[in-house]
Short mmCIF file of N, CA and C in Angstrom, two decimals:
data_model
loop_
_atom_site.label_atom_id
_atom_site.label_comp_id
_atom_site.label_asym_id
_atom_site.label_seq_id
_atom_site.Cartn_x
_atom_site.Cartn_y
_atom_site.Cartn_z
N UNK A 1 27.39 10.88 -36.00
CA UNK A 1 26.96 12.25 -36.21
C UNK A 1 25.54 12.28 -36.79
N UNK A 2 24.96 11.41 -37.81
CA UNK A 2 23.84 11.18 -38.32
C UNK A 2 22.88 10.64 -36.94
N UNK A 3 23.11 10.12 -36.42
CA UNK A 3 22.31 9.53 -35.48
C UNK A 3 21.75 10.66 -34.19
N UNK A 4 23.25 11.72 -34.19
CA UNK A 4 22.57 13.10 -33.15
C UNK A 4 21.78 13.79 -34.02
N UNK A 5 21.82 13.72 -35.37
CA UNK A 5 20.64 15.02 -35.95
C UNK A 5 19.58 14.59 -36.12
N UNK A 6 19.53 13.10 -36.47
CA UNK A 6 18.29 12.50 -36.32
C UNK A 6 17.60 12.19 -35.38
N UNK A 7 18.02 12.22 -33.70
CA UNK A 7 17.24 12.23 -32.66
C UNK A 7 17.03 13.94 -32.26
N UNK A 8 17.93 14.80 -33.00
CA UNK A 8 17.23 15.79 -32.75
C UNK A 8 16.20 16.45 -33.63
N UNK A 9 16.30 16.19 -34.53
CA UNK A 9 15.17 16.99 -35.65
C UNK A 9 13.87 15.71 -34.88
N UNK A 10 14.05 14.70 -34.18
CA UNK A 10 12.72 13.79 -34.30
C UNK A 10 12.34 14.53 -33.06
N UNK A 11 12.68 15.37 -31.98
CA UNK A 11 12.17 15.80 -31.03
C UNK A 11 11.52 17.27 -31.64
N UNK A 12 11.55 17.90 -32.55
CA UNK A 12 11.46 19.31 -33.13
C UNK A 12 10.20 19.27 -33.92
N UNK A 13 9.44 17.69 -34.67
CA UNK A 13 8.41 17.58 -34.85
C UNK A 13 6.90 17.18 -33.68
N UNK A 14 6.37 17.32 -34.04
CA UNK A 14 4.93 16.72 -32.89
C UNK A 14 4.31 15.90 -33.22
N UNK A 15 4.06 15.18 -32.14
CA UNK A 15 3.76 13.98 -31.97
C UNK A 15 2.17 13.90 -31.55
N UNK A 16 1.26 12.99 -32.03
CA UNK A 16 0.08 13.05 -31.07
C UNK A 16 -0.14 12.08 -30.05
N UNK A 17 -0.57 12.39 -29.34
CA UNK A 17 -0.42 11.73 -28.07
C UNK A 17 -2.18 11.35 -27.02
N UNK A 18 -2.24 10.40 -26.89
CA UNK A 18 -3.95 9.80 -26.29
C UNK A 18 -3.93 9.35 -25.02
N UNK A 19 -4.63 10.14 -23.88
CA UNK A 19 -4.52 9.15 -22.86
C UNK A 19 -6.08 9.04 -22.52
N UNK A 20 -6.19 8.30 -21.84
CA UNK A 20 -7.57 7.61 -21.66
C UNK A 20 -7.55 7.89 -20.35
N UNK A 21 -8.80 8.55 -20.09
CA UNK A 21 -9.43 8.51 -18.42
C UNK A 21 -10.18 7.78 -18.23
N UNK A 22 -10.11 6.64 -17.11
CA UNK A 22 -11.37 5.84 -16.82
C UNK A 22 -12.05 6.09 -15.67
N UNK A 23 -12.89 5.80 -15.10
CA UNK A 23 -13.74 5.94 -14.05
C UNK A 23 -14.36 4.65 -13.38
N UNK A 24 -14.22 4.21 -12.14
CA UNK A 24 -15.33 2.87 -11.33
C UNK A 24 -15.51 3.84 -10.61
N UNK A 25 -17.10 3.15 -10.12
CA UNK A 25 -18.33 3.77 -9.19
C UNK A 25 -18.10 3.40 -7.95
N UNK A 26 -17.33 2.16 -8.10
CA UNK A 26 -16.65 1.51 -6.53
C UNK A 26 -17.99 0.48 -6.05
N UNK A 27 -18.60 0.58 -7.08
CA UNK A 27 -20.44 -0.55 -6.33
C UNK A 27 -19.73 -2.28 -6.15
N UNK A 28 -18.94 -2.43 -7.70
CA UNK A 28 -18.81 -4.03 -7.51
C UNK A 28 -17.31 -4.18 -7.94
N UNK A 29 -16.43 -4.15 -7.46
CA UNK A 29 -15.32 -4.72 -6.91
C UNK A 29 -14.85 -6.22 -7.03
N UNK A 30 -13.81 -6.07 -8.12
CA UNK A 30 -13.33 -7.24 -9.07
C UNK A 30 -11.86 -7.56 -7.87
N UNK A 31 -12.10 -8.79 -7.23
CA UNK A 31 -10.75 -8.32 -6.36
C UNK A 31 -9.82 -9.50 -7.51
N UNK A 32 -8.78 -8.82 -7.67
CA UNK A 32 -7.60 -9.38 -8.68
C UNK A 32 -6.55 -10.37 -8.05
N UNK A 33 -6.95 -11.88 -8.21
CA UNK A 33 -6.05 -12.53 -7.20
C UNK A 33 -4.35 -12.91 -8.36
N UNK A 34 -3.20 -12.45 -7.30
CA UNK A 34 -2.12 -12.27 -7.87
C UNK A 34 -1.68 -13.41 -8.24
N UNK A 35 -0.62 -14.26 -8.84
CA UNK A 35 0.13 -15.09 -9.06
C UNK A 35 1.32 -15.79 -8.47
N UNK A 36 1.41 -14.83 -7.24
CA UNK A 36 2.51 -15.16 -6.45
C UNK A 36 1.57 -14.11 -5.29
N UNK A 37 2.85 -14.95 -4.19
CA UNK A 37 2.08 -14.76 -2.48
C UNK A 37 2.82 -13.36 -2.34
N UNK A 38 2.05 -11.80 -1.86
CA UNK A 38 2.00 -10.68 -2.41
C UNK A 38 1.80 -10.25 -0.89
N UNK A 39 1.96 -9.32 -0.24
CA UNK A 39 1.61 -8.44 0.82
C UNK A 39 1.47 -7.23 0.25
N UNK A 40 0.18 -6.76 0.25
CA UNK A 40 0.44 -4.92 0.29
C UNK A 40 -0.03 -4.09 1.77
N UNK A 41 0.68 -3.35 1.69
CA UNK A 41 0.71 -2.38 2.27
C UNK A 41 1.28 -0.82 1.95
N UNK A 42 1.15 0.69 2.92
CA UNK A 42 0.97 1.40 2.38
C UNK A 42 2.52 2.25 3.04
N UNK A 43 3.29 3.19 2.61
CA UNK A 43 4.52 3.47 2.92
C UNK A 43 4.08 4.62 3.59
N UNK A 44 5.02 4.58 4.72
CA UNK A 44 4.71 6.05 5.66
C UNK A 44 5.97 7.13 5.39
N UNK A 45 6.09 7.94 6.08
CA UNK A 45 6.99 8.76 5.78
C UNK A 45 8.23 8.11 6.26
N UNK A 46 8.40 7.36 7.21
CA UNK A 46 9.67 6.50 7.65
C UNK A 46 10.03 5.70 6.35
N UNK A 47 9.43 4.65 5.92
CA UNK A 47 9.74 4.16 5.16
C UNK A 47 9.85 4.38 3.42
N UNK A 48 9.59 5.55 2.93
CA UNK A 48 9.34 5.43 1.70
C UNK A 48 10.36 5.67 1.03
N UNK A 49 11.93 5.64 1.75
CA UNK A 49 12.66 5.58 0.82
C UNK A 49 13.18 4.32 0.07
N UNK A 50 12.37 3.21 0.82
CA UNK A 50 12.35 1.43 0.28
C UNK A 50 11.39 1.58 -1.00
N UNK A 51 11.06 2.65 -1.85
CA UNK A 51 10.45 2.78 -2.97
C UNK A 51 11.46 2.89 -4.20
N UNK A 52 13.03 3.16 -3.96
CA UNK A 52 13.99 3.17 -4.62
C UNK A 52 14.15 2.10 -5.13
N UNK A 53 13.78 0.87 -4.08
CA UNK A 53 13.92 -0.64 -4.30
C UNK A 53 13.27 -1.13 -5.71
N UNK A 54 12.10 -0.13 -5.96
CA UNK A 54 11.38 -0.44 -7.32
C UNK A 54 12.30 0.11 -8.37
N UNK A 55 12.32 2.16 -8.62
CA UNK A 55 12.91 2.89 -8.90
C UNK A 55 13.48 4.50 -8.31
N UNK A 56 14.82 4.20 -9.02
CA UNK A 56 14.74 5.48 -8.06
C UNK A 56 14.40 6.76 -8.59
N UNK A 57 13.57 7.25 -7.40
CA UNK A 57 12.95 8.74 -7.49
C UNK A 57 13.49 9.38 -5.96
N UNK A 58 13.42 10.84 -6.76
CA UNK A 58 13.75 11.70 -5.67
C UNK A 58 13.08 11.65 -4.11
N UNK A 59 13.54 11.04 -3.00
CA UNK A 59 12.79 11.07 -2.01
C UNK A 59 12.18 11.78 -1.17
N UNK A 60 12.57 13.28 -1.62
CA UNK A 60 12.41 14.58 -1.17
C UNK A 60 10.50 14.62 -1.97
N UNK A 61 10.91 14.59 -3.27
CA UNK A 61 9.28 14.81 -3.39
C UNK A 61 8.15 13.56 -3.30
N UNK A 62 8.28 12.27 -3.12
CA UNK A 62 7.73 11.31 -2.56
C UNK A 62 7.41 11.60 -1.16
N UNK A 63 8.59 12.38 -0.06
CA UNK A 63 7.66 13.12 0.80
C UNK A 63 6.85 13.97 0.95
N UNK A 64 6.72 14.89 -0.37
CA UNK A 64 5.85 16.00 -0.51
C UNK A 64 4.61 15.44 -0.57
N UNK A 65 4.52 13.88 -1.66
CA UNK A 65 3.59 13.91 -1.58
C UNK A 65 3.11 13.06 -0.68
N UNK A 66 3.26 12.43 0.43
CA UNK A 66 2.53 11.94 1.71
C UNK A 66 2.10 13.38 2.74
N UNK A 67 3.31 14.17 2.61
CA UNK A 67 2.85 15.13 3.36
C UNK A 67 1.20 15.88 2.73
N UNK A 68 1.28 16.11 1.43
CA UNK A 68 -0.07 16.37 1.15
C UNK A 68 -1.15 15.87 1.42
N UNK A 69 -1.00 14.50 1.60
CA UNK A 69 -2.36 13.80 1.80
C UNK A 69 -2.39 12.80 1.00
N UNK A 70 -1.84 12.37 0.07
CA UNK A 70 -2.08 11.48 -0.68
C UNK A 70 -1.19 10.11 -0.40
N UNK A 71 -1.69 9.06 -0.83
CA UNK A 71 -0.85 7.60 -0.31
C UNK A 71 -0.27 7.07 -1.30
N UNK A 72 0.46 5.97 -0.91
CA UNK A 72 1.36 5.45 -1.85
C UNK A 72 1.28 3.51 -1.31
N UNK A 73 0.52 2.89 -2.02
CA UNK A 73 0.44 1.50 -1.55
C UNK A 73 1.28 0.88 -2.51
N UNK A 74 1.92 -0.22 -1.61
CA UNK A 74 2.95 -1.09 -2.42
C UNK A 74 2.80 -2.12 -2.02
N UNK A 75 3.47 -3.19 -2.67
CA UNK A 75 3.67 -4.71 -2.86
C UNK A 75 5.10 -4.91 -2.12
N UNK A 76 4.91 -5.95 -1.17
CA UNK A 76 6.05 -6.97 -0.46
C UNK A 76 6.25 -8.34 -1.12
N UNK A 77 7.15 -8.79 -1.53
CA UNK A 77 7.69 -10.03 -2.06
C UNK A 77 8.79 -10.70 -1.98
N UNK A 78 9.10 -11.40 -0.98
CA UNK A 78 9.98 -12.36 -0.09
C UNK A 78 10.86 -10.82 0.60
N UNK A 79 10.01 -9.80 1.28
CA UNK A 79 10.94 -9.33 2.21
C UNK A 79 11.16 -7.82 1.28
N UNK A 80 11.02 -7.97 0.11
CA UNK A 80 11.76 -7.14 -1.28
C UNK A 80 10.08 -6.45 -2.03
N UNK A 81 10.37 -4.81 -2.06
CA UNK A 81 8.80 -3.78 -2.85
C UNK A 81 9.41 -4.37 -4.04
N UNK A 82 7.93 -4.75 -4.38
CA UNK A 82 7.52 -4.95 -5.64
C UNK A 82 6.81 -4.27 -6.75
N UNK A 83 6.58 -3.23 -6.43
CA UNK A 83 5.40 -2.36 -7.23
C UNK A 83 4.99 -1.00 -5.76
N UNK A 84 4.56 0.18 -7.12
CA UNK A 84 3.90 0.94 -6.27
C UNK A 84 3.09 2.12 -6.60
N UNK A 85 1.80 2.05 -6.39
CA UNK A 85 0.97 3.27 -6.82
C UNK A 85 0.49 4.10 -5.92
N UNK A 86 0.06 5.77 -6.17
CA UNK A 86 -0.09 6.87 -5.68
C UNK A 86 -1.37 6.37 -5.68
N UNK A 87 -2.18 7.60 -4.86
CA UNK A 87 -3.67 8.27 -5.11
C UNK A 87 -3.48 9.38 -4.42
N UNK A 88 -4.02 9.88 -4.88
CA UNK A 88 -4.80 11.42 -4.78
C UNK A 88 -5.84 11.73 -4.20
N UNK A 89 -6.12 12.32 -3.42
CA UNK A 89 -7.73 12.22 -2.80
C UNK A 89 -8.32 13.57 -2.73
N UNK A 90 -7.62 14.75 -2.85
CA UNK A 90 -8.06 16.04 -3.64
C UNK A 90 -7.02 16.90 -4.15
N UNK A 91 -7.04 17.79 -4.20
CA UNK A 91 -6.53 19.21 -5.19
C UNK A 91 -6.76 18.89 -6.75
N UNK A 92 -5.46 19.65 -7.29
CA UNK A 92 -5.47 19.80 -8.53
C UNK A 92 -4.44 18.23 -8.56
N UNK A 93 -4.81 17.60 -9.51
CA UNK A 93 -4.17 16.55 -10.73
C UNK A 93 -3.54 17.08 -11.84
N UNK A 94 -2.44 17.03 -12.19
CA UNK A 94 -1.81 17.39 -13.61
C UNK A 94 -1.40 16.18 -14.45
N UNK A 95 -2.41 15.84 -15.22
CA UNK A 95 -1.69 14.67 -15.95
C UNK A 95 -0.30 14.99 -17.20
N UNK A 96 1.09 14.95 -16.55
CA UNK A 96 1.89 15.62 -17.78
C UNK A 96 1.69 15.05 -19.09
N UNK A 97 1.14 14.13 -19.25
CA UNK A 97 1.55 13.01 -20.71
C UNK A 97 -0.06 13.96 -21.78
N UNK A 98 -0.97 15.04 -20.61
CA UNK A 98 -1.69 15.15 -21.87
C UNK A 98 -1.89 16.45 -21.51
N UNK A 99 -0.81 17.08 -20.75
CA UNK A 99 -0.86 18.67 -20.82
C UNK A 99 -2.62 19.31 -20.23
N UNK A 100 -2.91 18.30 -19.22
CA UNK A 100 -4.22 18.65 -18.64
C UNK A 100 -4.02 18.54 -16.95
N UNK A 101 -4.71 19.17 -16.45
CA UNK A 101 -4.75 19.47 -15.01
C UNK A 101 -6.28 19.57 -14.77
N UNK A 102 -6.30 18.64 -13.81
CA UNK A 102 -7.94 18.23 -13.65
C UNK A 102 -8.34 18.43 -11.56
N UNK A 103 -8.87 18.71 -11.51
CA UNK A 103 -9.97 18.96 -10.01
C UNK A 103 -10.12 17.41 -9.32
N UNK A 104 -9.61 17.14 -8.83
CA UNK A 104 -10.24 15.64 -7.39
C UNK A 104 -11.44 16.45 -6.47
N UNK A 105 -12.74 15.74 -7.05
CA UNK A 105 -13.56 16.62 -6.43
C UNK A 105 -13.67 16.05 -5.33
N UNK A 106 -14.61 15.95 -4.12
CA UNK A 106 -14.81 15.81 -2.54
C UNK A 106 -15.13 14.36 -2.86
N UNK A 107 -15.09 13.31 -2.08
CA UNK A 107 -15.59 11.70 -2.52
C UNK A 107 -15.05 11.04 -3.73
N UNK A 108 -14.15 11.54 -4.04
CA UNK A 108 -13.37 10.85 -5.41
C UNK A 108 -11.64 10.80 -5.24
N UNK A 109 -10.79 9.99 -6.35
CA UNK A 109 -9.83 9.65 -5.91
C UNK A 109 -9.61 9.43 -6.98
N UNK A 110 -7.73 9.99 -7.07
CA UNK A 110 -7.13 9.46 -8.19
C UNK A 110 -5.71 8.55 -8.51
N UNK A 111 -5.75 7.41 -8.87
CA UNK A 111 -4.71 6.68 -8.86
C UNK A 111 -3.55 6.77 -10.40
N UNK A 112 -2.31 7.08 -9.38
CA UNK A 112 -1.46 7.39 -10.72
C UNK A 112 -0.06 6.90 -10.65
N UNK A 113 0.94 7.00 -11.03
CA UNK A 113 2.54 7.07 -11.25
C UNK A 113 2.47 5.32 -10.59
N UNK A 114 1.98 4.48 -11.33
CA UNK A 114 2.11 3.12 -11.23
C UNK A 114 3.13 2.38 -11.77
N UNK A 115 3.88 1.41 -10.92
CA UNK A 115 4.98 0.68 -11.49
C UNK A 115 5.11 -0.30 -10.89
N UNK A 116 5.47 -1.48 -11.51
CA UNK A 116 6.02 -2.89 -11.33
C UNK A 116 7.20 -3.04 -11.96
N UNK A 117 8.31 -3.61 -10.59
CA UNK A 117 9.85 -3.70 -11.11
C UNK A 117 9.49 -4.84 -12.16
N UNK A 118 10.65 -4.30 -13.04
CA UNK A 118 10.90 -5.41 -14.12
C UNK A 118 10.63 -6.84 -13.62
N UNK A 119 11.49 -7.76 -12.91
CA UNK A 119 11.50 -8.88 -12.78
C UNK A 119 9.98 -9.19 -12.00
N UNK A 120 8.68 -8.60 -11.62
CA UNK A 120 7.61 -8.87 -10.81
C UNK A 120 6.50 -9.01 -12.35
N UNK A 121 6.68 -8.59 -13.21
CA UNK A 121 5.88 -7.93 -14.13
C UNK A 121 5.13 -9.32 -14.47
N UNK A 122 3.58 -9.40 -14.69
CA UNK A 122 3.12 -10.77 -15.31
C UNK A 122 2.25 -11.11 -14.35
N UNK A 123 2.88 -10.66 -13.10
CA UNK A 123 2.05 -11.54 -12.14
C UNK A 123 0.53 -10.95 -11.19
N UNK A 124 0.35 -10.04 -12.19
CA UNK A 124 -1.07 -9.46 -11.25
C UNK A 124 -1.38 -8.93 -10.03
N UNK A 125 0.33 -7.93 -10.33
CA UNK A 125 0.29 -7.16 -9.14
C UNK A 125 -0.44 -5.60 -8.93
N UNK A 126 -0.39 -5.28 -10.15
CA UNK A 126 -1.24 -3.83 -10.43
C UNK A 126 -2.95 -4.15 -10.06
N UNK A 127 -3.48 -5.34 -10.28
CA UNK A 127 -5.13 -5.42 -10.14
C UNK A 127 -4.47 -5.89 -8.36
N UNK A 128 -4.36 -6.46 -7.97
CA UNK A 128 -3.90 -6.86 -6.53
C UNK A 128 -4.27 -5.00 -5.84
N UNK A 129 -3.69 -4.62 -6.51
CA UNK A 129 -2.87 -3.17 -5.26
C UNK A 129 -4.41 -2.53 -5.83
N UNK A 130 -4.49 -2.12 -6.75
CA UNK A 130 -6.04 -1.70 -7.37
C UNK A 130 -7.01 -2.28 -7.25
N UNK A 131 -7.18 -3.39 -6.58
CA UNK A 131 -8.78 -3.84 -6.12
C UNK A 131 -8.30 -3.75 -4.50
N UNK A 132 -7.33 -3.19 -4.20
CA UNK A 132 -6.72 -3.20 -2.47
C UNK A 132 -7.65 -1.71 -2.53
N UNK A 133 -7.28 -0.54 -3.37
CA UNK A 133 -7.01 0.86 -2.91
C UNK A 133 -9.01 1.22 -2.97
N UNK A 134 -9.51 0.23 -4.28
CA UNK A 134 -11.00 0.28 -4.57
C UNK A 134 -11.10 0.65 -3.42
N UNK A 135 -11.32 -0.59 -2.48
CA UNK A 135 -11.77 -1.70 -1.44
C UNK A 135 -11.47 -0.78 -0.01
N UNK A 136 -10.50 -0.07 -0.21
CA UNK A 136 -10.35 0.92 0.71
C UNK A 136 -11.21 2.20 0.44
N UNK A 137 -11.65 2.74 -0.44
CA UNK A 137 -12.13 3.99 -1.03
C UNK A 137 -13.90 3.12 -0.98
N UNK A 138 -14.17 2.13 -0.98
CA UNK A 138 -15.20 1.92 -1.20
C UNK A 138 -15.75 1.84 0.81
N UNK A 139 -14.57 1.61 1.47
CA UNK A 139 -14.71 1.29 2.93
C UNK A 139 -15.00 2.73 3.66
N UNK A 140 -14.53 3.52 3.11
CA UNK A 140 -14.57 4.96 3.63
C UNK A 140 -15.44 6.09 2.98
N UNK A 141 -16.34 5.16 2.31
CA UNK A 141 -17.16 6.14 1.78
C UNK A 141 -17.42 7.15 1.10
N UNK A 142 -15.82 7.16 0.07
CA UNK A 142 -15.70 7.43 -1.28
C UNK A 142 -16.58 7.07 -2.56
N UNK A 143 -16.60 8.02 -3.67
CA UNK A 143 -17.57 7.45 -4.58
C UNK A 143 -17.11 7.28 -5.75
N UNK A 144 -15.98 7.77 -6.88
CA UNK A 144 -15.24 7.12 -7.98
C UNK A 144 -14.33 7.50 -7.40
N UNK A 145 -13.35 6.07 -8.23
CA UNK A 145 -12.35 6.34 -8.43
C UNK A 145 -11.63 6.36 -9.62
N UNK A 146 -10.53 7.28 -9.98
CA UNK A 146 -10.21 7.50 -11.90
C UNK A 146 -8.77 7.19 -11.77
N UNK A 147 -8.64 6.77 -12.78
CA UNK A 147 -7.00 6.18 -13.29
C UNK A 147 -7.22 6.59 -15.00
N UNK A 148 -5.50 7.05 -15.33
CA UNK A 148 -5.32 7.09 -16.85
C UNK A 148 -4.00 6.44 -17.04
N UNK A 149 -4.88 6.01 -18.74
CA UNK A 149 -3.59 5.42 -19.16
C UNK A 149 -3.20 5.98 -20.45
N UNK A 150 -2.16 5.54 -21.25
CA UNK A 150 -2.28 5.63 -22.67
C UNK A 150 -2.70 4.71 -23.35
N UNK A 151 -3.73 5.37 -24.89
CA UNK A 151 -4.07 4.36 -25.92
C UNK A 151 -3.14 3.15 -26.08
N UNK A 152 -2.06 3.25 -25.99
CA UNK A 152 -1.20 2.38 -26.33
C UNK A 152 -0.59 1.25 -25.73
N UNK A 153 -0.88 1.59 -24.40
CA UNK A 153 -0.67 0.50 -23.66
C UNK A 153 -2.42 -0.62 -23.48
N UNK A 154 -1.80 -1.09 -24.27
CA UNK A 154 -2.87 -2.25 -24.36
C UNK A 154 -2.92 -3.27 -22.78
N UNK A 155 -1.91 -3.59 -22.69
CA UNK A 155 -1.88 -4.77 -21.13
C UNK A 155 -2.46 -3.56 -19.98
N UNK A 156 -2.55 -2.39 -20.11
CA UNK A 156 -2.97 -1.59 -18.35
C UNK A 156 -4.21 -1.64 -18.71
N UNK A 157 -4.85 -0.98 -19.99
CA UNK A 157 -6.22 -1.17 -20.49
C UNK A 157 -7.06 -2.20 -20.56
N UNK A 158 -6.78 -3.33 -21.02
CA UNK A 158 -7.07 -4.90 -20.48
C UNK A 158 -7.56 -5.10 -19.68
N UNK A 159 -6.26 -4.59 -18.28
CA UNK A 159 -6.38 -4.80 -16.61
C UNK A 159 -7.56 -4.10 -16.39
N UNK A 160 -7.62 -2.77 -16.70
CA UNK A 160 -8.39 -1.95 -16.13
C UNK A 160 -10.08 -2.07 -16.60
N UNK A 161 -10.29 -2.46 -17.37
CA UNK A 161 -11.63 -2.75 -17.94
C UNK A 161 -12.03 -4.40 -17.40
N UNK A 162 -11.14 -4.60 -17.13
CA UNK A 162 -11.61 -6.24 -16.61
C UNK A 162 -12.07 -5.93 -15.07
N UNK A 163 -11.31 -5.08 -14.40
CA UNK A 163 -11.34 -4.67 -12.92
C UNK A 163 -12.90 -4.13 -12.83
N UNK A 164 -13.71 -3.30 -14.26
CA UNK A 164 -14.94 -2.43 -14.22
C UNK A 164 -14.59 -1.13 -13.84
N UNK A 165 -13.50 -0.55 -14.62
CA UNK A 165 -13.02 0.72 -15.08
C UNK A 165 -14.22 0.95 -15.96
N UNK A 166 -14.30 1.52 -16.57
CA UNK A 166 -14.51 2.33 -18.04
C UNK A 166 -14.36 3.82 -18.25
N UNK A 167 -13.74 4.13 -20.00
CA UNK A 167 -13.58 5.02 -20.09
C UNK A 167 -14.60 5.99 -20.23
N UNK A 168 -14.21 7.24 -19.70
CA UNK A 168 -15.01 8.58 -19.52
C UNK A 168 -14.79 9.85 -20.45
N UNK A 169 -13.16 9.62 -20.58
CA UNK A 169 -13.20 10.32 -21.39
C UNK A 169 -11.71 10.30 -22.30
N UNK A 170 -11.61 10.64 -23.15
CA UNK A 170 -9.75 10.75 -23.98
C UNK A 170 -9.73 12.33 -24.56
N UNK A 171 -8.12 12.44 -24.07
CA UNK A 171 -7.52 13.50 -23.99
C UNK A 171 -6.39 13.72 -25.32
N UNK A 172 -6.67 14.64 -26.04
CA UNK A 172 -5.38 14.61 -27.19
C UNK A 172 -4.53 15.84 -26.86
N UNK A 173 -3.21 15.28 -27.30
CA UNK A 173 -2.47 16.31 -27.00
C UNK A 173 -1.11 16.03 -27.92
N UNK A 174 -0.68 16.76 -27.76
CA UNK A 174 0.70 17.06 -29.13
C UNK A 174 2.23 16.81 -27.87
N UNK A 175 3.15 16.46 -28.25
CA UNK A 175 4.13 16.23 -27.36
C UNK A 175 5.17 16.84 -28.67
N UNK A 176 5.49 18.66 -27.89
CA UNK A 176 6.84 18.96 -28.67
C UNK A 176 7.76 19.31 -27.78
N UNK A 177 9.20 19.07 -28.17
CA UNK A 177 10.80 19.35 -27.67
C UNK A 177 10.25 19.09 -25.59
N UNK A 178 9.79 17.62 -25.62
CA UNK A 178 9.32 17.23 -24.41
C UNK A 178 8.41 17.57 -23.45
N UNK A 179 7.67 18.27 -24.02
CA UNK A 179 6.56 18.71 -23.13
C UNK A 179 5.02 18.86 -24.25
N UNK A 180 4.19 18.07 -23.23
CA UNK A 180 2.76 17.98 -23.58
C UNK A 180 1.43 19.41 -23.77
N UNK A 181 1.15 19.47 -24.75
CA UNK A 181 -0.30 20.47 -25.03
C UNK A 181 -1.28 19.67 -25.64
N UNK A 182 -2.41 19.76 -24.29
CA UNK A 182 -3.71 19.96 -24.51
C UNK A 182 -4.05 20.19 -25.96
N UNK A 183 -4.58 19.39 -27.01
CA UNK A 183 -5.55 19.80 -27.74
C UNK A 183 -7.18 19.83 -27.91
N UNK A 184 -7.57 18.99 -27.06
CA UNK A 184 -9.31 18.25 -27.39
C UNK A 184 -9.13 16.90 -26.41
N UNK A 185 -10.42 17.29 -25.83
CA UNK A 185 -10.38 16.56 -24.68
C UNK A 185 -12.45 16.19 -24.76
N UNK A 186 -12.32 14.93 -25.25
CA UNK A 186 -13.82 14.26 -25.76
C UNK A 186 -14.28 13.47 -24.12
N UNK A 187 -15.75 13.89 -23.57
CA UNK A 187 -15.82 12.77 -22.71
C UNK A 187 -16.97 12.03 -23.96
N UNK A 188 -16.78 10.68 -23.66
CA UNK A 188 -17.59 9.86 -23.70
C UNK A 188 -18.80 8.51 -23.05
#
């Protein structure tokens, strides 16, 4: 009984919350060689319900978002997805974790909802698929591309500054009874 009032009174306070926007220009291109023998490729509407294989998500809106325009590149490993990240290539962006909704302007691109199954994790599959999507955006004559993370994850931040990310800007925001508000949003 102590343990339900205490996970509920801990959702009833606010929390602050940091995510970091970074930005590459796409000029020089860090290609990230993996640790194990890796295929990527990109899921079409036939196939993207082999994205369950990572986690499962609703497959109804994983088609929404190919139907919009946006892609979804993943990792092959003995036959079995290994990982898989979005991009965005215009509208509106809503980052939920900082209660901000941001513009993909014309020549820019945004990479998001990234994951590596548990048992793949270590092996340098996120810079693999992210010096893949650069390398594509840099081929077609795109000009940044932006990814966020949180302060807190130290290992994506690492990755991403080693790749020639850097940050642009951090976003604060308060996280109450599960949902994120915007407070101050610094570019730097």
């Amino acid at each position: 009984m102590f343990y339900r009032l205490r996970r509920r009174l801990y959702h009833l306070f606010p929390r602050l919350n940091v995510e970091l926007m970074y930005v590459h220009d796409l000029k020089n291109i860090k290609i990230i060689e993996p640790k194990i023998d890796i295929k990527v490729f990109k899921f079409s509407l036939d196939d993207i319900h082999r994205i369950q294989e990572v986690k499962n998500l609703s497959i109804k809106q994983m088609r929404e978002r190919l139907n919009r325009g946006d892609a979804c590149y993943a990792t092959e490993i003995n036959g079995e997805v290994g990982s898989y990240q979005w991009v965005q290539y215009s509208g509106q962006h809503f980052i939920q974790q900082a209660g901000y909704n941001t513009e993909i302007k014309n020549g820019d691109l945004m990479i998001y909802h990234a994951r590596v199954a548990n048992k793949f994790r270590g092996n340098r599959i996120n810079g693999l698929i992210k010096s893949t999507i650069l390398q594509d955006a840099k081929n077609n004559n795109l000009k940044k591309a932006w990814v966020y993370t949180n302060l807190k994850n130290a290992a994506n931040r690492k990755g991403l500054e080693k790749m020639g990310f850097k940050i642009s800007s951090k976003i604060y925001s308060i996280k109450m009874a599960k949902k994120y508000y915007q407070i101050l949003k610094l570019s730097l």
